[in-house]
Amino acid sequence: MDMRPVIPAESHAIDTGDYKLPTPMIYKLSDFVEKMRINRVQGWIVYGKQRYGKSVAIAYLTDELQRKYGEDFPVFVVDLQYFAQAAQGEFYASFLDSIGHKIQNGSRKGKLDKLKRLVTFLEHKAISGGTNRLVVFIDEAQNLKLSHYKWLSGIYNMLVSLKTRPLFLLFGQPELLTIRNNYIKERENQIIGRFMIHMVKFEGLKGTDDIETCLDGYDHAEYPPGSGWTITRYFFPEVNPEQWCLAHEAENAWQAFTRVRSHA
């Protein structure tokens, strides 16, 4: 029997929290993103309650896209939470900063210069990634105002004119759905068409099957990577994995959760 890996104390991924395992909702979103990428479908929003794991899902999907299509495949995560009231030039500067482009003496640059830098940067990333496509996740999108969507539409149109196909996915809280409905009433068709045609409700874990899917991740993810030792096996080395695994405890885990919740 091979020996349990020896690693520094408290350096395991479980100790550091540096790991990502898919939930049923993440699997669902992964399928959506792949279909969108292949079919070039625009206009998706993902809405759900706070602390349901939307930001974790974005991180997982980002890693998955780059695992599938290479580390150079252009995927960007833009968190505009703190820039919702930004003027146009500040909005472009915040966008640039979020995707890793620093502007020297940014306060002296006009908004058109920042826009040009942003579009050029995204175009070059798409080209260097060996494709004319790029994916942009926007987190906390419920903070965006009408003016921000118009500026995003301008970015989209400029990229398309350069034969670059951007895919924007907006993640936010349930208010995002209300915003969409208001834009439909106000006939903001360009915004709906670019960013909000389709909707996905981000849901949490709803039962034993969902818990089992999550626990199964621990039964298959290896740490250290390539060691042959799953997370479950590392912490329960005395157990025969052919006879027991963490996923078998899904029912017990769900019952424990419901008991705690009933007393909350």
XYZ file of N, CA and C in Angstrom:
792
model
N 0.839 -1.195 0.000
C 0.000 0.000 0.000
C 0.880 1.254 0.000
N 0.592 2.192 -0.896
C 1.421 3.388 -0.964
C 1.228 4.252 0.274
N 2.286 5.000 0.588
C 2.302 5.795 1.800
C 1.524 7.099 1.623
N 0.874 7.500 2.701
C 0.169 8.783 2.716
C 1.168 9.915 2.460
N 0.852 10.851 1.558
C 1.786 11.942 1.255
C 2.158 12.726 2.511
N 3.423 13.110 2.583
C 3.914 13.923 3.699
C 3.993 15.365 3.220
N 3.234 16.228 3.836
C 3.231 17.641 3.478
C 3.372 18.469 4.748
N 3.813 19.722 4.632
C 3.957 20.566 5.833
C 2.641 20.686 6.590
N 2.754 20.844 7.897
C 1.568 20.962 8.743
C 0.681 22.118 8.301
N -0.609 21.869 8.281
C -1.640 22.863 7.957
C -1.478 23.451 6.553
N -0.870 22.690 5.652
C -0.709 23.170 4.276
C -1.636 22.460 3.297
N -2.394 21.484 3.782
C -3.336 20.797 2.903
C -4.385 21.786 2.413
N -4.923 21.521 1.231
C -5.924 22.418 0.650
C -7.117 22.624 1.579
N -7.474 21.591 2.323
C -8.582 21.726 3.280
C -8.219 22.712 4.385
N -6.961 22.717 4.795
C -6.518 23.638 5.837
C -6.457 25.078 5.332
N -5.982 25.238 4.098
C -5.801 26.593 3.560
C -7.065 27.132 2.902
N -7.989 26.224 2.550
C -9.191 26.639 1.831
C -8.957 26.895 0.355
N -7.782 26.522 -0.146
C -7.426 26.792 -1.535
C -7.836 25.621 -2.425
N -9.116 25.434 -2.593
C -9.612 24.395 -3.491
C -11.022 24.775 -3.932
N -11.414 24.235 -5.065
C -12.748 24.505 -5.602
C -13.356 23.187 -6.068
N -14.532 22.877 -5.564
C -15.242 21.672 -5.976
C -16.606 22.068 -6.523
N -17.059 21.403 -7.566
C -18.323 21.803 -8.202
C -19.544 21.363 -7.406
N -20.552 22.209 -7.444
C -21.876 21.892 -6.922
C -22.778 21.572 -8.114
N -23.968 21.035 -7.879
C -24.889 20.818 -9.003
C -25.151 22.093 -9.796
N -25.225 23.247 -9.113
C -25.460 24.503 -9.814
C -24.279 24.872 -10.698
N -23.083 24.608 -10.214
C -21.894 24.907 -11.022
C -21.842 24.004 -12.249
N -22.201 22.721 -12.093
C -22.268 21.835 -13.254
C -23.258 22.381 -14.291
N -24.398 22.861 -13.811
C -25.414 23.407 -14.704
C -24.884 24.638 -15.441
N -24.237 25.525 -14.709
C -23.688 26.725 -15.330
C -22.583 26.380 -16.313
N -21.794 25.377 -15.993
C -20.722 24.965 -16.896
C -21.288 24.543 -18.246
N -22.396 23.806 -18.229
C -23.051 23.412 -19.482
C -23.555 24.632 -20.239
N -24.157 25.587 -19.519
C -24.654 26.799 -20.156
C -23.527 27.569 -20.834
N -22.418 27.761 -20.103
C -21.308 28.541 -20.640
C -20.735 27.880 -21.882
N -20.625 26.561 -21.869
C -20.083 25.854 -23.025
C -21.005 26.016 -24.235
N -22.309 25.911 -24.022
C -23.250 26.093 -25.131
C -23.206 27.526 -25.660
N -23.080 28.471 -24.749
C -22.985 29.866 -25.162
C -21.737 30.098 -25.997
N -20.625 29.539 -25.556
C -19.365 29.733 -26.270
C -19.425 29.133 -27.662
N -19.977 27.920 -27.755
C -20.040 27.241 -29.051
C -21.022 27.927 -29.991
N -22.199 28.256 -29.470
C -23.263 28.811 -30.304
C -23.265 30.328 -30.377
N -22.318 30.957 -29.668
C -22.190 32.417 -29.657
C -23.487 33.084 -29.228
N -24.074 32.525 -28.188
C -25.332 33.058 -27.653
C -25.005 34.159 -26.649
N -25.607 35.312 -26.838
C -25.385 36.437 -25.934
C -26.539 36.591 -24.959
N -26.325 37.401 -23.949
C -27.416 37.872 -23.115
C -27.849 36.945 -22.005
N -26.927 36.603 -21.086
C -27.268 35.746 -19.957
C -27.041 36.477 -18.649
N -28.005 36.383 -17.760
C -27.813 36.857 -16.392
C -28.024 35.681 -15.439
N -27.239 35.671 -14.378
C -27.354 34.654 -13.335
C -27.651 35.400 -12.047
N -28.802 35.116 -11.456
C -29.201 35.858 -10.267
C -29.498 34.896 -9.115
N -29.176 35.334 -7.927
C -29.421 34.494 -6.763
C -29.120 35.253 -5.488
N -29.530 34.672 -4.387
C -29.358 35.332 -3.100
C -27.880 35.459 -2.741
N -27.611 36.424 -1.882
C -26.258 36.659 -1.412
C -25.743 35.446 -0.636
N -24.433 35.177 -0.804
C -23.732 34.103 -0.103
C -24.200 32.708 -0.526
N -24.750 32.599 -1.718
C -25.107 31.287 -2.264
C -23.947 30.668 -3.042
N -22.865 31.412 -3.247
C -21.705 30.846 -3.929
C -21.511 31.316 -5.352
N -22.086 32.447 -5.728
C -21.958 32.916 -7.109
C -20.514 33.278 -7.451
N -19.826 33.944 -6.544
C -18.432 34.322 -6.814
C -17.533 33.093 -6.894
N -17.806 32.098 -6.062
C -17.052 30.840 -6.133
C -17.310 30.156 -7.473
N -18.559 30.211 -7.933
C -18.897 29.616 -9.233
C -18.126 30.300 -10.352
N -18.016 31.625 -10.304
C -17.258 32.352 -11.325
C -15.805 31.887 -11.330
N -15.215 31.759 -10.145
C -13.816 31.316 -10.053
C -13.652 29.911 -10.622
N -14.599 29.028 -10.313
C -14.520 27.650 -10.817
C -14.658 27.641 -12.344
N -15.617 28.380 -12.871
C -15.840 28.414 -14.315
C -14.645 29.019 -15.045
N -14.017 30.019 -14.446
C -12.818 30.609 -15.043
C -11.718 29.567 -15.168
N -11.468 28.835 -14.081
C -10.441 27.788 -14.106
C -10.792 26.698 -15.114
N -12.064 26.341 -15.169
C -12.479 25.259 -16.062
C -12.292 25.649 -17.528
N -12.647 26.864 -17.883
C -12.463 27.313 -19.258
C -10.994 27.272 -19.658
N -10.115 27.660 -18.747
C -8.697 27.671 -19.080
C -8.089 26.278 -19.022
N -8.686 25.379 -18.264
C -8.250 23.978 -18.333
C -8.618 23.372 -19.684
N -9.808 23.710 -20.165
C -10.283 23.136 -21.428
C -9.558 23.713 -22.636
N -9.349 25.036 -22.630
C -8.891 25.715 -23.841
C -7.522 26.351 -23.714
N -6.843 26.079 -22.615
C -5.481 26.576 -22.441
C -5.424 27.791 -21.532
N -4.266 27.962 -20.888
C -4.114 29.045 -19.933
C -4.244 30.417 -20.575
N -4.012 30.497 -21.888
C -4.084 31.787 -22.578
C -5.487 32.127 -23.050
N -6.435 31.200 -22.870
C -7.803 31.528 -23.281
C -8.271 32.721 -22.444
N -8.733 33.799 -23.097
C -9.026 35.038 -22.367
C -10.339 34.993 -21.581
N -10.198 34.930 -20.257
C -11.351 34.974 -19.354
C -11.069 36.068 -18.328
N -12.013 36.956 -18.146
C -11.828 38.064 -17.226
C -12.979 38.115 -16.233
N -12.647 38.504 -15.009
C -13.653 38.680 -13.968
C -13.631 40.150 -13.557
N -14.742 40.811 -13.738
C -14.844 42.238 -13.432
C -15.824 42.406 -12.276
N -15.326 42.896 -11.163
C -16.186 43.174 -10.013
C -16.379 44.680 -9.935
N -17.554 45.137 -10.335
C -17.838 46.569 -10.373
C -18.575 47.033 -9.123
N -18.491 46.245 -8.071
C -19.226 46.542 -6.847
C -18.908 47.927 -6.303
N -17.652 48.305 -6.385
C -17.238 49.550 -5.752
C -17.190 50.725 -6.735
N -17.629 50.482 -7.970
C -17.524 51.536 -8.963
C -18.871 51.828 -9.618
N -19.948 51.472 -8.940
C -21.273 51.600 -9.541
C -21.646 53.046 -9.827
N -21.076 53.993 -9.094
C -21.400 55.393 -9.306
C -20.347 56.109 -10.159
N -19.430 55.333 -10.732
C -18.315 55.937 -11.452
C -18.771 56.662 -12.711
N -18.106 57.770 -13.002
C -18.313 58.456 -14.274
C -17.679 57.630 -15.382
N -17.903 58.034 -16.626
C -17.513 57.192 -17.754
C -16.018 56.877 -17.759
N -15.178 57.898 -17.596
C -13.739 57.653 -17.595
C -13.310 56.769 -16.438
N -13.896 56.982 -15.263
C -13.578 56.162 -14.093
C -14.058 54.726 -14.283
N -15.187 54.590 -14.970
C -15.724 53.257 -15.241
C -14.745 52.457 -16.101
N -14.228 53.080 -17.173
C -13.262 52.396 -18.031
C -11.979 52.090 -17.255
N -11.543 53.029 -16.412
C -10.329 52.810 -15.627
C -10.509 51.654 -14.655
N -11.683 51.581 -14.024
C -11.971 50.491 -13.093
C -12.015 49.160 -13.819
N -12.606 49.158 -15.017
C -12.667 47.952 -15.840
C -11.250 47.497 -16.176
N -10.417 48.435 -16.625
C -9.035 48.108 -16.963
C -8.289 47.537 -15.764
N -8.479 48.150 -14.616
C -7.799 47.692 -13.418
C -8.243 46.280 -13.036
N -9.546 45.997 -13.196
C -10.078 44.683 -12.839
C -9.494 43.571 -13.701
N -9.188 43.881 -14.956
C -8.697 42.838 -15.862
C -7.172 42.842 -15.968
N -6.514 43.621 -15.091
C -5.062 43.541 -15.006
C -4.290 44.516 -15.845
N -4.936 45.572 -16.331
C -4.251 46.587 -17.127
C -4.138 47.853 -16.296
N -2.902 48.248 -15.999
C -2.666 49.449 -15.196
C -2.407 50.642 -16.106
N -3.069 51.738 -15.795
C -2.868 52.975 -16.562
C -1.883 53.861 -15.820
N -0.804 54.214 -16.486
C 0.141 55.153 -15.894
C -0.435 56.568 -15.972
N -0.333 57.279 -14.875
C -0.875 58.632 -14.831
C -2.319 58.658 -15.292
N -3.080 57.688 -14.787
C -4.445 57.512 -15.266
C -5.304 58.741 -15.134
N -5.074 59.569 -14.126
C -5.928 60.725 -13.927
C -5.804 61.731 -15.060
N -4.728 61.633 -15.854
C -4.530 62.573 -16.953
C -5.081 62.054 -18.269
N -5.520 60.836 -18.271
C -6.025 60.241 -19.499
C -7.512 60.523 -19.638
N -7.932 60.877 -20.861
C -9.342 61.121 -21.105
C -10.104 59.827 -21.257
N -11.438 59.934 -21.226
C -12.259 58.732 -21.291
C -12.109 57.998 -22.617
N -11.901 58.732 -23.709
C -11.743 58.063 -25.006
C -10.440 57.281 -25.061
N -9.393 57.830 -24.442
C -8.118 57.120 -24.389
C -8.266 55.824 -23.596
N -8.964 55.898 -22.465
C -9.173 54.714 -21.633
C -10.016 53.680 -22.373
N -11.032 54.132 -23.089
C -11.858 53.214 -23.868
C -11.025 52.516 -24.932
N -10.201 53.276 -25.630
C -9.353 52.686 -26.668
C -8.392 51.674 -26.067
N -7.796 52.008 -24.908
C -6.881 51.090 -24.250
C -7.601 49.797 -23.852
N -8.813 49.946 -23.342
C -9.587 48.793 -22.906
C -9.911 47.870 -24.071
N -10.433 48.419 -25.140
C -10.816 47.607 -26.296
C -9.582 46.960 -26.932
N -8.504 47.724 -27.059
C -7.270 47.190 -27.651
C -6.709 46.058 -26.801
N -6.735 46.237 -25.484
C -6.237 45.207 -24.567
C -7.038 43.923 -24.720
N -8.364 44.039 -24.747
C -9.209 42.855 -24.884
C -9.005 42.185 -26.241
N -8.902 42.983 -27.287
C -8.674 42.425 -28.622
C -7.361 41.653 -28.663
N -6.292 42.229 -28.117
C -4.987 41.567 -28.142
C -4.998 40.277 -27.325
N -5.718 40.278 -26.224
C -5.815 39.066 -25.417
C -6.532 37.955 -26.190
N -7.575 38.328 -26.927
C -8.293 37.337 -27.731
C -7.393 36.766 -28.815
N -6.618 37.626 -29.446
C -5.717 37.182 -30.511
C -4.608 36.300 -29.945
N -3.997 36.733 -28.850
C -2.900 35.958 -28.263
C -3.389 34.635 -27.703
N -4.693 34.551 -27.397
C -5.259 33.301 -26.926
C -5.568 32.325 -28.042
N -5.271 32.713 -29.278
C -5.486 31.835 -30.414
C -6.926 31.733 -30.848
N -7.735 32.715 -30.465
C -9.145 32.700 -30.819
C -9.619 34.128 -30.945
N -10.772 34.296 -31.547
C -11.345 35.646 -31.617
C -12.414 35.833 -30.556
N -12.416 34.968 -29.555
C -13.439 35.019 -28.524
C -12.824 35.324 -27.162
N -13.627 35.907 -26.311
C -13.227 36.128 -24.926
C -14.471 36.115 -24.056
N -14.273 35.786 -22.792
C -15.372 35.683 -21.840
C -15.152 36.690 -20.724
N -16.193 37.444 -20.404
C -16.125 38.427 -19.326
C -17.246 38.139 -18.333
N -16.856 37.746 -17.112
C -17.822 37.608 -16.027
C -17.898 38.942 -15.282
N -19.098 39.435 -15.082
C -19.290 40.654 -14.297
C -20.021 40.280 -13.019
N -19.331 40.457 -11.898
C -19.894 40.108 -10.600
C -20.560 41.328 -9.975
N -21.547 41.086 -9.122
C -22.316 42.138 -8.459
C -22.963 43.071 -9.483
N -23.487 42.489 -10.557
C -24.022 43.273 -11.672
C -25.282 44.039 -11.316
N -25.900 43.732 -10.186
C -27.091 44.481 -9.784
C -26.752 45.942 -9.480
N -25.470 46.256 -9.329
C -25.053 47.620 -9.052
C -24.939 48.483 -10.309
N -25.004 47.864 -11.476
C -24.849 48.628 -12.711
C -26.083 49.482 -12.987
N -25.832 50.680 -13.508
C -26.895 51.601 -13.891
C -27.066 51.583 -15.408
N -28.094 52.274 -15.871
C -28.371 52.305 -17.309
C -27.169 52.822 -18.092
N -26.528 53.859 -17.576
C -25.366 54.418 -18.287
C -24.254 53.389 -18.417
N -24.046 52.562 -17.378
C -23.003 51.545 -17.436
C -23.294 50.526 -18.537
N -24.554 50.134 -18.668
C -24.914 49.182 -19.723
C -24.688 49.776 -21.106
N -24.939 51.053 -21.237
C -24.708 51.705 -22.532
C -23.219 51.735 -22.848
N -22.397 51.984 -21.841
C -20.951 51.959 -22.063
C -20.471 50.546 -22.375
N -21.033 49.553 -21.689
C -20.681 48.167 -22.001
C -21.100 47.797 -23.420
N -22.255 48.293 -23.844
C -22.708 48.044 -25.218
C -21.731 48.638 -26.218
N -21.200 49.813 -25.889
C -20.207 50.423 -26.771
C -18.951 49.588 -26.869
N -18.501 49.050 -25.737
C -17.326 48.163 -25.732
C -17.600 46.930 -26.594
N -18.782 46.361 -26.411
C -19.170 45.178 -27.184
C -19.126 45.483 -28.682
N -19.741 46.575 -29.084
C -19.817 46.916 -30.504
C -18.437 47.160 -31.105
N -17.559 47.824 -30.355
C -16.211 48.075 -30.863
C -15.438 46.782 -31.034
N -15.586 45.851 -30.100
C -14.899 44.565 -30.222
C -15.410 43.781 -31.430
N -16.727 43.782 -31.622
C -17.299 43.068 -32.767
C -16.796 43.667 -34.076
N -16.656 44.996 -34.122
C -16.151 45.637 -35.340
C -14.722 45.226 -35.642
N -13.990 44.769 -34.600
C -12.615 44.286 -34.768
C -12.572 42.767 -34.933
N -13.748 42.180 -35.186
C -13.885 40.731 -35.400
C -13.512 39.925 -34.149
N -13.745 40.521 -32.991
C -13.574 39.833 -31.715
C -14.945 39.609 -31.111
N -15.209 38.387 -30.663
C -16.533 38.033 -30.164
C -16.522 37.937 -28.640
N -16.985 38.983 -27.960
C -17.029 38.916 -26.495
C -18.288 38.219 -26.004
N -18.142 37.529 -24.895
C -19.280 36.886 -24.243
C -19.355 37.419 -22.817
N -20.386 38.210 -22.539
C -20.571 38.784 -21.211
C -21.580 37.950 -20.433
N -21.222 37.608 -19.195
C -22.135 36.908 -18.297
C -22.244 37.720 -17.024
N -23.457 38.110 -16.688
C -23.694 38.965 -15.539
C -24.201 38.149 -14.357
N -23.515 38.266 -13.231
C -23.911 37.599 -12.000
C -24.328 38.665 -10.988
N -25.439 38.409 -10.301
C -25.866 39.386 -9.310
C -26.954 38.854 -8.411
N -27.409 39.705 -7.530
C -28.466 39.357 -6.596
C -29.835 39.452 -7.273
N -30.906 39.029 -6.604
C -32.226 38.976 -7.250
C -32.706 40.308 -7.835
N -32.173 41.426 -7.347
C -32.551 42.719 -7.917
C -32.238 42.791 -9.408
N -31.293 41.970 -9.854
C -30.915 41.960 -11.261
C -32.094 41.577 -12.142
N -32.937 40.681 -11.644
C -34.125 40.278 -12.396
C -35.117 41.435 -12.486
N -35.259 42.182 -11.401
C -36.142 43.356 -11.419
C -35.635 44.397 -12.407
N -34.340 44.601 -12.433
C -33.743 45.553 -13.378
C -34.037 45.123 -14.807
N -33.913 43.836 -15.077
C -34.209 43.326 -16.420
C -35.654 43.620 -16.804
N -36.576 43.343 -15.888
C -37.989 43.576 -16.178
C -38.270 45.050 -16.450
N -37.601 45.919 -15.716
C -37.779 47.361 -15.932
C -37.251 47.780 -17.296
N -36.132 47.222 -17.711
C -35.568 47.571 -19.019
C -36.460 47.062 -20.156
N -37.117 45.923 -19.937
C -38.066 45.436 -20.943
C -39.221 46.423 -21.091
N -39.741 46.898 -19.964
C -40.839 47.869 -19.999
C -40.403 49.169 -20.665
N -39.152 49.560 -20.432
C -38.643 50.805 -20.991
C -38.104 50.633 -22.412
N -38.224 49.423 -22.954
C -37.817 49.107 -24.327
C -36.332 49.391 -24.573
N -35.537 49.057 -23.588
C -34.090 49.152 -23.772
C -33.617 47.873 -24.460
N -34.005 47.741 -25.718
C -33.813 46.474 -26.435
C -32.348 46.123 -26.658
N -31.512 47.133 -26.868
C -30.100 46.832 -27.092
C -29.469 46.217 -25.850
N -29.815 46.746 -24.689
C -29.267 46.213 -23.447
C -29.778 44.799 -23.193
N -31.067 44.600 -23.395
C -31.631 43.258 -23.215
C -30.966 42.282 -24.177
N -30.828 42.691 -25.435
C -30.251 41.803 -26.442
C -28.801 41.470 -26.194
N -28.048 42.428 -25.687
C -26.619 42.199 -25.439
C -26.367 41.400 -24.159
N -27.184 41.653 -23.121
C -26.812 41.152 -21.804
C -27.885 40.364 -21.059
N -29.157 40.425 -21.472
C -30.211 39.947 -20.585
C -31.308 39.124 -21.253
N -31.035 38.500 -22.365
C -32.087 37.720 -23.020
C -32.466 36.513 -22.161
N -31.477 35.815 -21.654
C -31.697 34.572 -20.926
C -31.397 34.762 -19.444
N -32.054 33.966 -18.623
C -31.905 34.062 -17.177
C -31.645 32.682 -16.578
N -30.804 32.667 -15.568
C -30.557 31.448 -14.797
C -30.661 31.809 -13.323
N -31.505 31.110 -12.594
C -31.604 31.325 -11.161
C -30.549 30.482 -10.464
N -29.691 31.144 -9.703
C -28.636 30.439 -8.972
C -29.219 29.910 -7.672
N -29.244 28.603 -7.560
C -29.874 27.972 -6.406
C -28.846 27.288 -5.521
N -29.163 27.214 -4.252
C -28.302 26.507 -3.315
C -28.600 25.020 -3.289
N -28.071 24.350 -2.294
C -28.286 22.911 -2.159
C -29.700 22.655 -1.649
N -30.399 21.716 -2.298
C -31.820 21.528 -2.003
C -32.155 20.164 -1.419
N -31.200 19.276 -1.311
C -31.533 17.963 -0.784
C -30.342 17.030 -0.766
N -30.622 15.773 -0.446
C -29.570 14.769 -0.297
C -28.762 14.586 -1.571
N -29.431 14.593 -2.717
C -28.707 14.386 -3.980
C -27.682 15.484 -4.221
N -28.051 16.717 -3.902
C -27.109 17.826 -4.080
C -25.916 17.684 -3.139
N -26.187 17.298 -1.891
C -25.106 17.084 -0.936
C -24.184 15.966 -1.421
N -24.763 14.910 -1.956
C -23.963 13.784 -2.442
C -23.028 14.220 -3.568
N -23.532 15.071 -4.470
C -22.687 15.570 -5.559
C -21.491 16.332 -5.007
N -21.729 17.160 -3.997
C -20.637 17.933 -3.404
C -19.623 17.032 -2.702
N -20.112 16.099 -1.904
C -19.210 15.207 -1.174
C -18.425 14.304 -2.124
N -19.042 13.972 -3.244
C -18.359 13.147 -4.233
C -17.098 13.836 -4.754
N -17.135 15.171 -4.758
C -15.946 15.905 -5.180
C -14.750 15.615 -4.294
N -14.974 15.488 -2.985
C -13.888 15.157 -2.068
C -13.382 13.737 -2.295
N -14.262 12.872 -2.778
C -13.885 11.481 -3.021
C -13.066 11.310 -4.291
N -13.031 12.343 -5.137
C -12.314 12.218 -6.414
C -11.196 13.232 -6.607
N -11.277 14.392 -5.963
C -10.222 15.392 -6.112
C -8.980 14.945 -5.351
N -7.817 15.019 -6.004
C -6.570 14.595 -5.387
C -5.811 15.774 -4.795
N -5.220 15.524 -3.640
C -4.295 16.485 -3.061
C -3.279 15.722 -2.213
N -1.980 16.019 -2.452
C -1.434 16.898 -3.491
C -1.818 16.415 -4.902
N -1.917 17.340 -5.847
C -2.312 16.957 -7.209
C -1.392 15.888 -7.775
N -2.003 14.880 -8.373
C -1.230 13.807 -8.992
C -0.683 12.782 -8.027
N -1.036 12.894 -6.750
C -0.499 11.979 -5.746
C -1.219 10.642 -5.718
N -2.432 10.610 -6.296
C -3.243 9.406 -6.198
C -4.038 9.331 -4.913
N -3.880 10.335 -4.076
C -4.592 10.383 -2.800
C -5.698 11.428 -2.879
N -6.933 10.961 -2.816
C -8.048 11.892 -2.807
C -8.101 12.609 -1.454
N -8.865 13.684 -1.417
C -9.014 14.415 -0.157
C -9.591 13.496 0.918
N -10.607 12.726 0.543
C -11.216 11.807 1.506
C -10.201 10.798 2.009
N -9.461 10.210 1.106
C -8.497 9.185 1.498
C -7.404 9.763 2.390
N -6.994 10.994 2.118
C -5.930 11.614 2.915
C -6.345 11.721 4.378
N -7.597 12.090 4.626
C -8.045 12.298 5.999
C -8.616 11.028 6.642
N -8.906 10.014 5.794
C -9.384 8.734 6.330
C -8.564 7.594 5.709
N -7.257 7.581 5.966
C -6.390 6.612 5.273
C -6.651 5.161 5.677
N -7.281 4.974 6.831
C -7.499 3.603 7.311
C -8.722 2.955 6.672
N -9.517 3.737 5.930
C -10.767 3.239 5.361
C -10.525 2.726 3.946
N -11.142 1.617 3.619
C -11.078 1.082 2.263
C -12.035 1.875 1.372
N -11.522 2.637 0.381
C -12.400 3.477 -0.447
C -13.403 2.687 -1.275
N -13.142 1.393 -1.448
C -14.101 0.577 -2.182
C -15.307 0.207 -1.317
N -15.176 0.381 -0.014
C -16.269 0.048 0.892
C -16.973 1.273 1.466
N -16.252 2.402 1.522
C -16.855 3.615 2.085
C -16.258 4.849 1.430
N -17.087 5.841 1.218
C -16.609 7.135 0.748
C -17.476 8.224 1.375
N -17.022 9.442 1.286
C -17.714 10.545 1.953
C -19.114 10.755 1.385
N -19.290 10.477 0.097
C -20.605 10.657 -0.523
C -21.668 9.777 0.133
N -21.240 8.677 0.745
C -22.189 7.790 1.432
C -22.844 8.474 2.629
N -22.237 9.561 3.085
C -22.751 10.263 4.262
C -23.705 11.397 3.896
N -24.132 11.452 2.652
C -24.966 12.567 2.197
C -26.260 12.673 2.994
N -26.919 11.552 3.221
C -28.183 11.576 3.955
C -27.970 12.069 5.379
N -26.928 11.576 6.041
C -26.639 12.023 7.398
C -26.312 13.515 7.431
N -25.552 13.962 6.448
C -25.180 15.373 6.403
C -26.407 16.256 6.193
N -27.304 15.827 5.302
C -28.505 16.626 5.043
C -29.412 16.667 6.277
N -29.561 15.553 6.951
C -30.381 15.532 8.158
C -29.795 16.437 9.241
N -28.473 16.419 9.379
C -27.826 17.282 10.365
C -28.044 18.751 10.014
N -27.951 19.050 8.742
C -28.162 20.432 8.296
C -29.590 20.887 8.581
N -30.550 20.056 8.266
C -31.946 20.447 8.471
C -32.266 20.606 9.957
N -31.623 19.781 10.804
C -31.839 19.934 12.240
C -31.307 21.281 12.739
N -30.118 21.620 12.302
C -29.521 22.889 12.719
C -30.365 24.052 12.203
N -30.794 23.947 10.961
C -31.580 25.036 10.372
C -32.916 25.215 11.090
N -33.519 24.118 11.533
C -34.826 24.219 12.206
C -34.728 24.939 13.539
N -33.523 24.970 14.114
C -33.318 25.639 15.400
C -32.712 27.026 15.244
N -32.451 27.425 13.995
C -31.811 28.731 13.768
C -32.775 29.875 14.035
